[in-house]
Amino acid sequence: MGVSVVVGLGLLLSGSMALAASPVVADAPPPFAGAWRRPDGGLVRVGRDASSAFLMDFASRRRWRLEPRGEGLWSLEGSRPAALAVWRAPTLTLSGVAAGALVLEPVPVRTEELSLRSGDVTLSATLWLPAGGPPRHAVVLLHEAGQGTRESLEPYPTFLVEQGLAVLTFDARGTGRSTGDSQPWESGVRERAVDGLVAARLLRQRVAPGGAVGLMGFGQGAWTAVSAAAQSPEDVGFLVLVSGGGGAVWKQEQHRMRNEGRRRGLTGPELVDLTEFLDVLYDARLYTDEGAARALKTLDFQLQRAKRKRWYAVTAMPPFKGLPVARFLDVQRKMWRNVLSYDAAEDLRRVRGPVLALLGERDETTPASLTARALNRGLKLRPGAPGRALVKVIARADHWLAEPAREDQPGVEVVTSDALDTLSAWLRALER
């Protein structure tokens, strides 16, 4: 396993005249993408995530989707009254965000494009560095399932660099510009954990020989982080787990599908029926080598029944509808062994460094209470690590630690102050 630098050091200066001359291209970040500073010192990040251009104002904790509205004009979608980003190089001005117009100053953030080798897989990565001096610590960001590109981790890299950390993001195997296979029946928690460890070792060598190198995982990436820290405790100095990491992964999937059923208007009896089907699908006995004949018979009956139900659409089954039962069992067995059956209980005991876990009370993907109990139970069993773990369920927060949308600000995401404040304070308290 190794690393090679494929593109030299770059400086993200948002006020660049070269950026101003760039035309607006579909799926490209805005020409003023980068980090910016409000007059009151607050941090602003402009970029493009996995789905759209965005502007994140950390001072107000609000995140808008950006839409071009004319030369140099971008609307902050969902704002009432309307808010605009006005780009007149080298100046970016926000109107409608605060009482008066905000004229922003560019913030330099150093970035470096890297190529990492993890076994026979090449991972395309970006290293983010504070511009003002050496980083205090360093952290690798690990993805939520199904969101494996670096862009999906926005806007956390800029926020963490602001805290004095070096940050490494990478396209997960089989996504973006990385090689390999992302399908859960081909690679799972353990393989992704190895990828995270490769990135952590690079950070140790390159930028943090005297500081701590941690992993920050989102959703299923939190389980990946726990697995990595257990596989190689000496390489992981701390963990930040967001919306995951405790208990078994299949329980998260079950929770997610039940809530999806509620959103689609399933009745109480239909939800009970769905739960009973999932209990069968997530029964470990179905995937033993010895019980293959019985498993085929059980699955054939359950799948034929499920296809006639309204709740079938909320399960993960429709993409496999045309597969013969024997082939489906083979795929499902691999997914079970690679991802769904992973339970962090034993691995949490082997985690050495400090741990912060943030969970959303209203998370419809990860069961917050169940996950918090599993985390607390596992972390308390660590030898010699009392008081080094904080597990926090944040009131009113969802899977992304955001508050419920306001009626007068539809489409504007507001991250809870508790989440950002807790994360900032916890990172500041990390000892060198």
Coordinates of C-alpha atoms in Angstrom, one line a residue:
M1 CA 0.0 0.0 0.0
G2 CA 1.4 3.4 -0.9
V3 CA 0.8 6.9 -2.1
S4 CA 1.8 9.0 -5.0
V5 CA 1.2 12.7 -5.6
V6 CA -0.3 13.2 -9.0
V7 CA -1.1 16.9 -9.0
G8 CA 0.9 19.6 -7.2
L9 CA -0.1 21.9 -4.4
G10 CA -2.9 24.3 -5.2
L11 CA -4.2 27.4 -3.4
L12 CA -8.0 27.9 -3.3
L13 CA -8.2 31.7 -3.5
S14 CA -11.9 32.5 -4.1
G15 CA -11.2 36.0 -5.4
S16 CA -9.2 34.8 -8.4
M17 CA -9.7 36.7 -11.6
A18 CA -9.2 33.5 -13.5
L19 CA -12.2 32.0 -11.8
A20 CA -14.2 35.0 -12.6
A21 CA -13.7 34.5 -16.3
S22 CA -14.8 30.9 -16.2
P23 CA -18.2 30.2 -17.8
V24 CA -21.0 28.6 -15.8
V25 CA -20.9 24.9 -16.7
A26 CA -23.6 22.4 -15.7
D27 CA -22.4 20.2 -12.8
A28 CA -19.5 22.5 -12.2
P29 CA -19.0 24.5 -9.0
P30 CA -19.7 28.2 -9.1
P31 CA -16.9 30.4 -10.4
F32 CA -16.5 31.8 -6.9
A33 CA -16.2 28.4 -5.2
G34 CA -13.9 28.4 -2.2
A35 CA -13.7 29.6 1.4
W36 CA -14.8 33.1 2.3
R37 CA -14.9 35.3 5.5
R38 CA -17.8 37.5 6.6
P39 CA -17.0 41.0 8.0
D40 CA -17.8 39.6 11.5
G41 CA -15.3 36.8 11.0
G42 CA -17.8 34.0 10.2
L43 CA -16.8 31.3 7.7
V44 CA -18.6 30.8 4.4
R45 CA -18.0 27.9 2.0
V46 CA -19.1 27.9 -1.6
G47 CA -18.8 24.7 -3.6
R48 CA -20.6 21.8 -5.2
D49 CA -21.7 18.7 -3.4
A50 CA -22.9 15.4 -4.9
S51 CA -26.1 17.0 -6.3
S52 CA -25.9 20.8 -6.6
A53 CA -23.9 24.0 -6.1
F54 CA -24.3 25.3 -2.5
L55 CA -23.4 28.1 -0.1
M56 CA -22.9 27.3 3.6
D57 CA -22.8 30.1 6.0
F58 CA -21.4 28.7 9.2
A59 CA -22.2 31.8 11.3
S60 CA -26.0 31.3 10.7
R61 CA -25.6 27.5 10.2
R62 CA -27.7 27.8 7.0
R63 CA -27.0 26.0 3.7
W64 CA -28.6 27.1 0.4
R65 CA -28.7 25.5 -3.0
L66 CA -27.3 28.0 -5.5
E67 CA -28.9 28.6 -8.9
P68 CA -27.5 31.0 -11.6
R69 CA -29.9 33.9 -12.3
G70 CA -27.9 36.1 -14.7
E71 CA -24.4 37.3 -15.2
G72 CA -22.7 37.2 -11.8
L73 CA -26.0 36.6 -10.0
W74 CA -26.9 33.5 -8.1
S75 CA -30.0 32.9 -6.0
L76 CA -29.9 31.3 -2.6
E77 CA -32.8 29.0 -3.1
G78 CA -35.6 28.8 -0.5
S79 CA -34.9 32.2 1.1
R80 CA -37.9 34.4 2.0
P81 CA -37.4 37.2 1.1
A82 CA -35.1 36.4 -1.8
A83 CA -31.3 36.3 -1.1
L84 CA -28.6 36.6 -3.7
A85 CA -24.9 36.0 -4.1
V86 CA -23.4 38.8 -6.4
W87 CA -20.1 37.9 -8.0
R88 CA -18.1 40.9 -9.3
A89 CA -14.5 39.6 -9.3
P90 CA -12.7 39.7 -7.0
T91 CA -15.7 40.6 -4.7
L92 CA -18.5 38.3 -3.5
T93 CA -21.4 40.0 -1.8
L94 CA -24.4 38.4 -0.1
S95 CA -27.7 40.2 0.1
G96 CA -30.8 39.1 2.0
V97 CA -28.7 36.9 4.4
A98 CA -28.2 39.5 7.1
A99 CA -29.6 42.9 8.0
G100 CA -27.3 44.5 5.4
A101 CA -25.2 43.3 2.5
L102 CA -22.2 41.2 3.4
V103 CA -19.0 41.8 1.5
L104 CA -16.9 38.6 1.8
E105 CA -13.1 38.3 1.8
P106 CA -11.4 35.2 0.3
V107 CA -9.8 32.7 2.7
P108 CA -6.8 30.7 1.4
V109 CA -7.1 27.0 1.8
R110 CA -4.2 24.8 0.5
T111 CA -5.2 21.6 -1.4
E112 CA -3.3 18.8 -2.9
E113 CA -4.5 16.1 -5.2
L114 CA -3.3 12.6 -4.4
S115 CA -3.5 9.0 -5.6
L116 CA -3.5 6.3 -2.9
R117 CA -3.0 2.6 -3.3
S118 CA -5.1 0.3 -1.2
G119 CA -4.2 -3.2 -2.3
D120 CA -5.1 -3.4 -6.0
V121 CA -7.4 -0.3 -5.7
T122 CA -6.4 3.2 -6.6
L123 CA -8.2 5.9 -4.5
S124 CA -8.4 9.5 -5.9
A125 CA -8.0 11.9 -2.9
T126 CA -7.7 15.5 -1.9
L127 CA -5.6 16.8 1.0
W128 CA -6.8 20.0 2.6
L129 CA -4.4 22.0 4.7
P130 CA -4.6 25.2 6.8
A131 CA -2.9 28.1 5.0
G132 CA -1.6 29.8 8.2
G133 CA 0.7 27.1 9.5
P134 CA 1.1 23.4 10.4
P135 CA -2.1 21.5 11.4
R136 CA -2.7 20.6 15.0
H137 CA -4.2 17.3 14.1
A138 CA -5.5 15.5 11.0
V139 CA -8.6 13.6 10.1
V140 CA -9.8 11.3 7.3
L141 CA -13.5 11.6 6.3
L142 CA -15.5 8.4 5.5
H143 CA -18.6 8.3 3.4
E144 CA -22.2 7.5 4.0
A145 CA -23.4 4.4 2.0
G146 CA -24.3 5.3 -1.6
Q147 CA -22.6 8.7 -1.4
G148 CA -19.0 7.8 -2.1
T149 CA -17.5 10.8 -3.9
R150 CA -15.5 13.5 -2.2
E151 CA -18.2 16.1 -3.1
S152 CA -20.7 14.4 -0.8
L153 CA -18.5 15.3 2.2
E154 CA -19.0 19.0 1.7
P155 CA -18.8 21.4 3.5
Y156 CA -17.0 19.6 6.3
P157 CA -13.4 19.9 4.9
T158 CA -13.4 23.7 5.0
F159 CA -15.0 23.7 8.5
L160 CA -12.4 21.2 9.9
V161 CA -9.5 23.1 8.3
E162 CA -10.8 26.2 10.1
Q163 CA -10.4 24.2 13.3
G164 CA -6.7 23.7 12.5
L165 CA -6.9 20.2 11.1
A166 CA -5.5 18.7 8.0
V167 CA -8.3 16.8 6.2
L168 CA -8.1 14.0 3.7
T169 CA -11.1 13.2 1.5
F170 CA -11.2 10.5 -1.2
D171 CA -13.6 9.0 -3.7
A172 CA -14.6 5.6 -2.2
R173 CA -13.6 2.6 -4.2
G174 CA -15.7 2.2 -7.3
T175 CA -16.9 5.8 -7.3
G176 CA -15.7 9.1 -8.8
R177 CA -12.1 8.7 -10.1
S178 CA -11.3 5.7 -7.8
T179 CA -11.0 2.2 -9.1
G180 CA -12.5 -0.9 -7.6
D181 CA -16.0 -2.1 -7.1
S182 CA -18.4 -0.2 -4.8
Q183 CA -21.2 -2.8 -4.8
P184 CA -21.8 -4.2 -1.3
W185 CA -21.6 -7.8 -2.5
E186 CA -18.1 -7.1 -3.7
S187 CA -16.6 -4.9 -1.0
G188 CA -17.8 -4.2 2.5
V189 CA -17.1 -2.6 5.9
R190 CA -13.7 -4.3 6.3
E191 CA -12.4 -3.3 2.8
R192 CA -13.5 0.3 3.3
A193 CA -11.9 0.3 6.7
V194 CA -8.6 -0.7 5.1
D195 CA -9.0 2.2 2.7
G196 CA -9.5 4.5 5.6
L197 CA -6.3 3.2 7.3
V198 CA -4.3 3.8 4.2
A199 CA -5.4 7.4 4.2
A200 CA -4.7 7.7 8.0
R201 CA -1.2 6.4 7.6
L202 CA -0.5 8.9 4.8
L203 CA -1.6 11.8 7.0
R204 CA 0.6 10.5 9.8
Q205 CA 3.6 10.5 7.4
R206 CA 2.9 13.8 5.6
V207 CA 1.4 16.3 7.9
A208 CA 0.8 15.1 11.5
P209 CA 3.9 13.3 12.9
G210 CA 3.3 14.9 16.3
G211 CA -0.5 15.2 16.3
A212 CA -3.4 12.8 16.4
V213 CA -4.8 11.3 13.2
G214 CA -8.5 10.5 13.4
L215 CA -11.3 9.2 11.4
M216 CA -14.7 10.9 10.9
G217 CA -17.4 8.7 9.6
F218 CA -20.9 9.6 8.4
G219 CA -23.8 7.1 8.5
Q220 CA -22.4 3.7 7.5
G221 CA -19.0 5.5 7.3
A222 CA -19.2 5.6 11.1
W223 CA -19.3 1.8 11.3
T224 CA -16.3 1.8 8.8
A225 CA -14.4 4.1 11.2
V226 CA -15.0 1.8 14.2
S227 CA -13.9 -1.2 12.2
A228 CA -10.7 0.6 11.1
A229 CA -9.9 1.7 14.6
A230 CA -10.3 -1.8 15.9
Q231 CA -8.2 -3.3 13.1
S232 CA -5.3 -1.0 13.8
P233 CA -5.7 1.0 17.0
E234 CA -2.2 2.5 16.8
D235 CA -3.1 4.2 13.5
V236 CA -6.3 5.9 14.7
G237 CA -5.9 8.6 17.4
F238 CA -9.6 9.6 17.7
L239 CA -13.0 8.9 16.2
V240 CA -15.9 11.2 15.3
L241 CA -19.0 9.2 14.5
V242 CA -21.9 11.0 12.9
S243 CA -25.3 9.2 12.7
G244 CA -24.0 5.7 13.1
G245 CA -21.4 3.3 14.5
G246 CA -23.2 1.4 17.2
G247 CA -25.1 -1.9 17.0
A248 CA -25.6 -3.8 13.8
V249 CA -25.8 -2.2 10.3
W250 CA -28.9 -4.2 9.4
K251 CA -30.9 -2.5 12.2
Q252 CA -30.1 0.8 10.5
E253 CA -31.5 -0.5 7.2
Q254 CA -34.6 -1.8 8.9
H255 CA -35.2 1.5 10.6
R256 CA -34.7 3.4 7.3
M257 CA -37.1 1.2 5.4
R258 CA -39.9 1.4 8.0
N259 CA -39.6 5.2 8.0
E260 CA -39.6 5.3 4.2
G261 CA -42.8 3.2 4.4
R262 CA -44.4 5.8 6.7
R263 CA -43.5 8.6 4.3
R264 CA -45.2 6.7 1.5
G265 CA -48.4 6.3 3.4
L266 CA -48.3 2.7 4.4
T267 CA -50.9 1.7 7.0
G268 CA -50.1 0.3 10.4
P269 CA -50.8 -3.3 9.3
E270 CA -48.7 -2.8 6.2
L271 CA -45.8 -1.6 8.3
V272 CA -46.1 -4.6 10.6
D273 CA -46.1 -6.9 7.5
L274 CA -43.0 -5.1 6.2
T275 CA -41.2 -5.5 9.5
E276 CA -42.0 -9.2 9.6
F277 CA -40.6 -9.6 6.1
L278 CA -37.4 -7.7 7.1
D279 CA -37.1 -9.9 10.2
V280 CA -36.9 -12.9 7.9
L281 CA -34.5 -11.2 5.4
Y282 CA -32.1 -10.2 8.2
D283 CA -32.1 -13.5 10.0
A284 CA -28.5 -14.7 10.2
R285 CA -29.6 -18.3 9.9
L286 CA -30.7 -17.6 6.3
Y287 CA -27.1 -17.1 5.2
T288 CA -25.2 -20.1 6.7
D289 CA -23.7 -22.5 4.3
E290 CA -25.4 -25.4 5.9
G291 CA -28.9 -24.1 5.5
A292 CA -28.8 -23.2 1.8
A293 CA -31.7 -25.6 0.8
R294 CA -34.0 -24.3 3.5
A295 CA -32.9 -20.7 2.7
L296 CA -33.9 -21.1 -0.9
K297 CA -37.3 -22.4 0.0
T298 CA -37.9 -19.6 2.6
L299 CA -36.7 -16.8 0.2
D300 CA -38.8 -18.1 -2.7
F301 CA -41.9 -18.0 -0.6
Q302 CA -41.2 -14.6 1.0
L303 CA -40.2 -12.9 -2.3
Q304 CA -43.3 -14.2 -4.1
R305 CA -45.4 -12.8 -1.3
A306 CA -43.5 -9.5 -1.1
K307 CA -43.9 -8.7 -4.8
R308 CA -47.7 -8.5 -4.3
K309 CA -47.4 -6.0 -1.4
R310 CA -47.4 -2.2 -1.6
W311 CA -44.4 -2.1 0.8
Y312 CA -42.3 -4.0 -1.7
A313 CA -41.2 -0.7 -3.3
V314 CA -39.6 0.6 -0.1
T315 CA -37.3 -2.5 0.3
A316 CA -34.0 -3.0 -1.5
M317 CA -35.6 -5.8 -3.5
P318 CA -36.9 -4.2 -6.8
P319 CA -33.4 -4.0 -8.5
F320 CA -33.1 -7.8 -8.0
K321 CA -36.7 -8.6 -9.2
G322 CA -35.6 -10.6 -12.2
L323 CA -32.9 -12.6 -10.5
P324 CA -33.4 -16.4 -10.0
V325 CA -33.8 -17.1 -6.3
A326 CA -30.5 -19.0 -6.1
R327 CA -28.7 -16.0 -7.6
F328 CA -30.5 -13.6 -5.3
L329 CA -29.5 -15.7 -2.2
D330 CA -25.9 -15.6 -3.3
V331 CA -25.9 -11.8 -3.7
Q332 CA -27.8 -11.3 -0.4
R333 CA -25.4 -13.7 1.4
K334 CA -22.4 -11.6 0.3
M335 CA -24.1 -8.3 1.3
W336 CA -25.0 -9.9 4.7
R337 CA -21.4 -10.9 5.3
N338 CA -19.8 -7.8 3.9
V339 CA -22.0 -5.1 5.4
L340 CA -25.4 -5.9 6.9
S341 CA -24.2 -8.3 9.6
Y342 CA -21.4 -6.0 10.9
D343 CA -22.0 -5.2 14.6
A344 CA -19.6 -2.8 16.2
A345 CA -20.0 -4.2 19.7
E346 CA -16.8 -6.2 19.9
D347 CA -14.8 -3.6 17.9
L348 CA -15.7 -0.7 20.1
R349 CA -13.9 -2.4 23.0
R350 CA -10.6 -2.2 21.0
V351 CA -10.9 1.5 20.1
R352 CA -8.1 3.3 22.1
G353 CA -8.5 7.0 21.4
P354 CA -11.2 9.6 22.3
V355 CA -14.6 9.2 20.7
L356 CA -17.3 11.7 19.8
A357 CA -20.6 10.4 18.5
L358 CA -23.3 12.8 17.3
L359 CA -26.8 11.4 16.6
G360 CA -30.0 13.1 15.5
E361 CA -33.1 12.6 17.6
R362 CA -35.3 12.7 14.5
D363 CA -33.0 10.6 12.3
E364 CA -35.1 8.5 10.0
T365 CA -32.1 6.5 8.7
T366 CA -30.2 5.6 11.8
P367 CA -32.2 4.7 15.0
A368 CA -30.6 7.3 17.4
S369 CA -31.6 5.8 20.8
L370 CA -30.7 2.3 19.8
T371 CA -27.4 3.4 18.4
A372 CA -26.6 5.6 21.4
R373 CA -27.2 2.7 23.8
A374 CA -25.0 0.4 21.7
L375 CA -22.2 3.0 21.6
N376 CA -22.3 3.7 25.3
R377 CA -22.4 0.0 26.1
G378 CA -19.4 -0.8 23.9
L379 CA -17.3 2.2 24.8
K380 CA -17.7 1.6 28.5
L381 CA -16.0 -1.8 28.2
R382 CA -12.8 -0.3 26.8
P383 CA -9.9 -0.9 29.2
G384 CA -8.3 2.2 30.5
A385 CA -10.4 4.7 28.6
P386 CA -13.0 6.1 31.1
G387 CA -14.3 9.5 30.4
R388 CA -12.8 9.6 26.9
A389 CA -16.1 9.2 25.0
L390 CA -19.0 11.5 24.4
V391 CA -22.2 10.1 22.9
K392 CA -24.7 12.9 22.2
V393 CA -28.3 12.7 20.8
I394 CA -29.1 16.1 19.5
A395 CA -32.7 17.3 19.9
R396 CA -34.7 17.9 16.8
A397 CA -31.8 16.9 14.5
D398 CA -32.1 14.6 11.5
H399 CA -29.6 12.2 9.8
W400 CA -27.5 15.2 8.7
L401 CA -27.8 16.9 12.1
A402 CA -30.1 19.6 10.6
E403 CA -33.2 21.1 12.1
P404 CA -36.7 20.6 10.6
A405 CA -37.2 22.9 7.6
R406 CA -39.0 26.2 8.4
E407 CA -42.2 27.0 6.6
D408 CA -40.8 30.5 5.7
Q409 CA -37.5 29.1 4.5
P410 CA -38.3 26.0 2.4
G411 CA -35.3 24.2 1.1
V412 CA -32.8 26.0 3.4
E413 CA -30.9 23.5 5.5
V414 CA -30.1 24.7 9.0
V415 CA -27.5 22.6 10.9
T416 CA -28.2 22.5 14.7
S417 CA -26.0 24.8 16.7
D418 CA -25.5 22.0 19.2
A419 CA -23.9 19.8 16.5
L420 CA -21.3 22.4 15.3
D421 CA -20.6 23.8 18.8
T422 CA -20.1 20.3 20.3
L423 CA -17.8 19.3 17.4
S424 CA -15.7 22.5 17.6
A425 CA -15.3 22.3 21.4
W426 CA -14.4 18.6 21.3
L427 CA -11.8 19.1 18.6
R428 CA -10.2 22.0 20.4
A429 CA -9.9 19.8 23.5
L430 CA -7.9 17.1 21.7
E431 CA -4.5 16.9 23.3
R432 CA -1.4 16.9 21.2

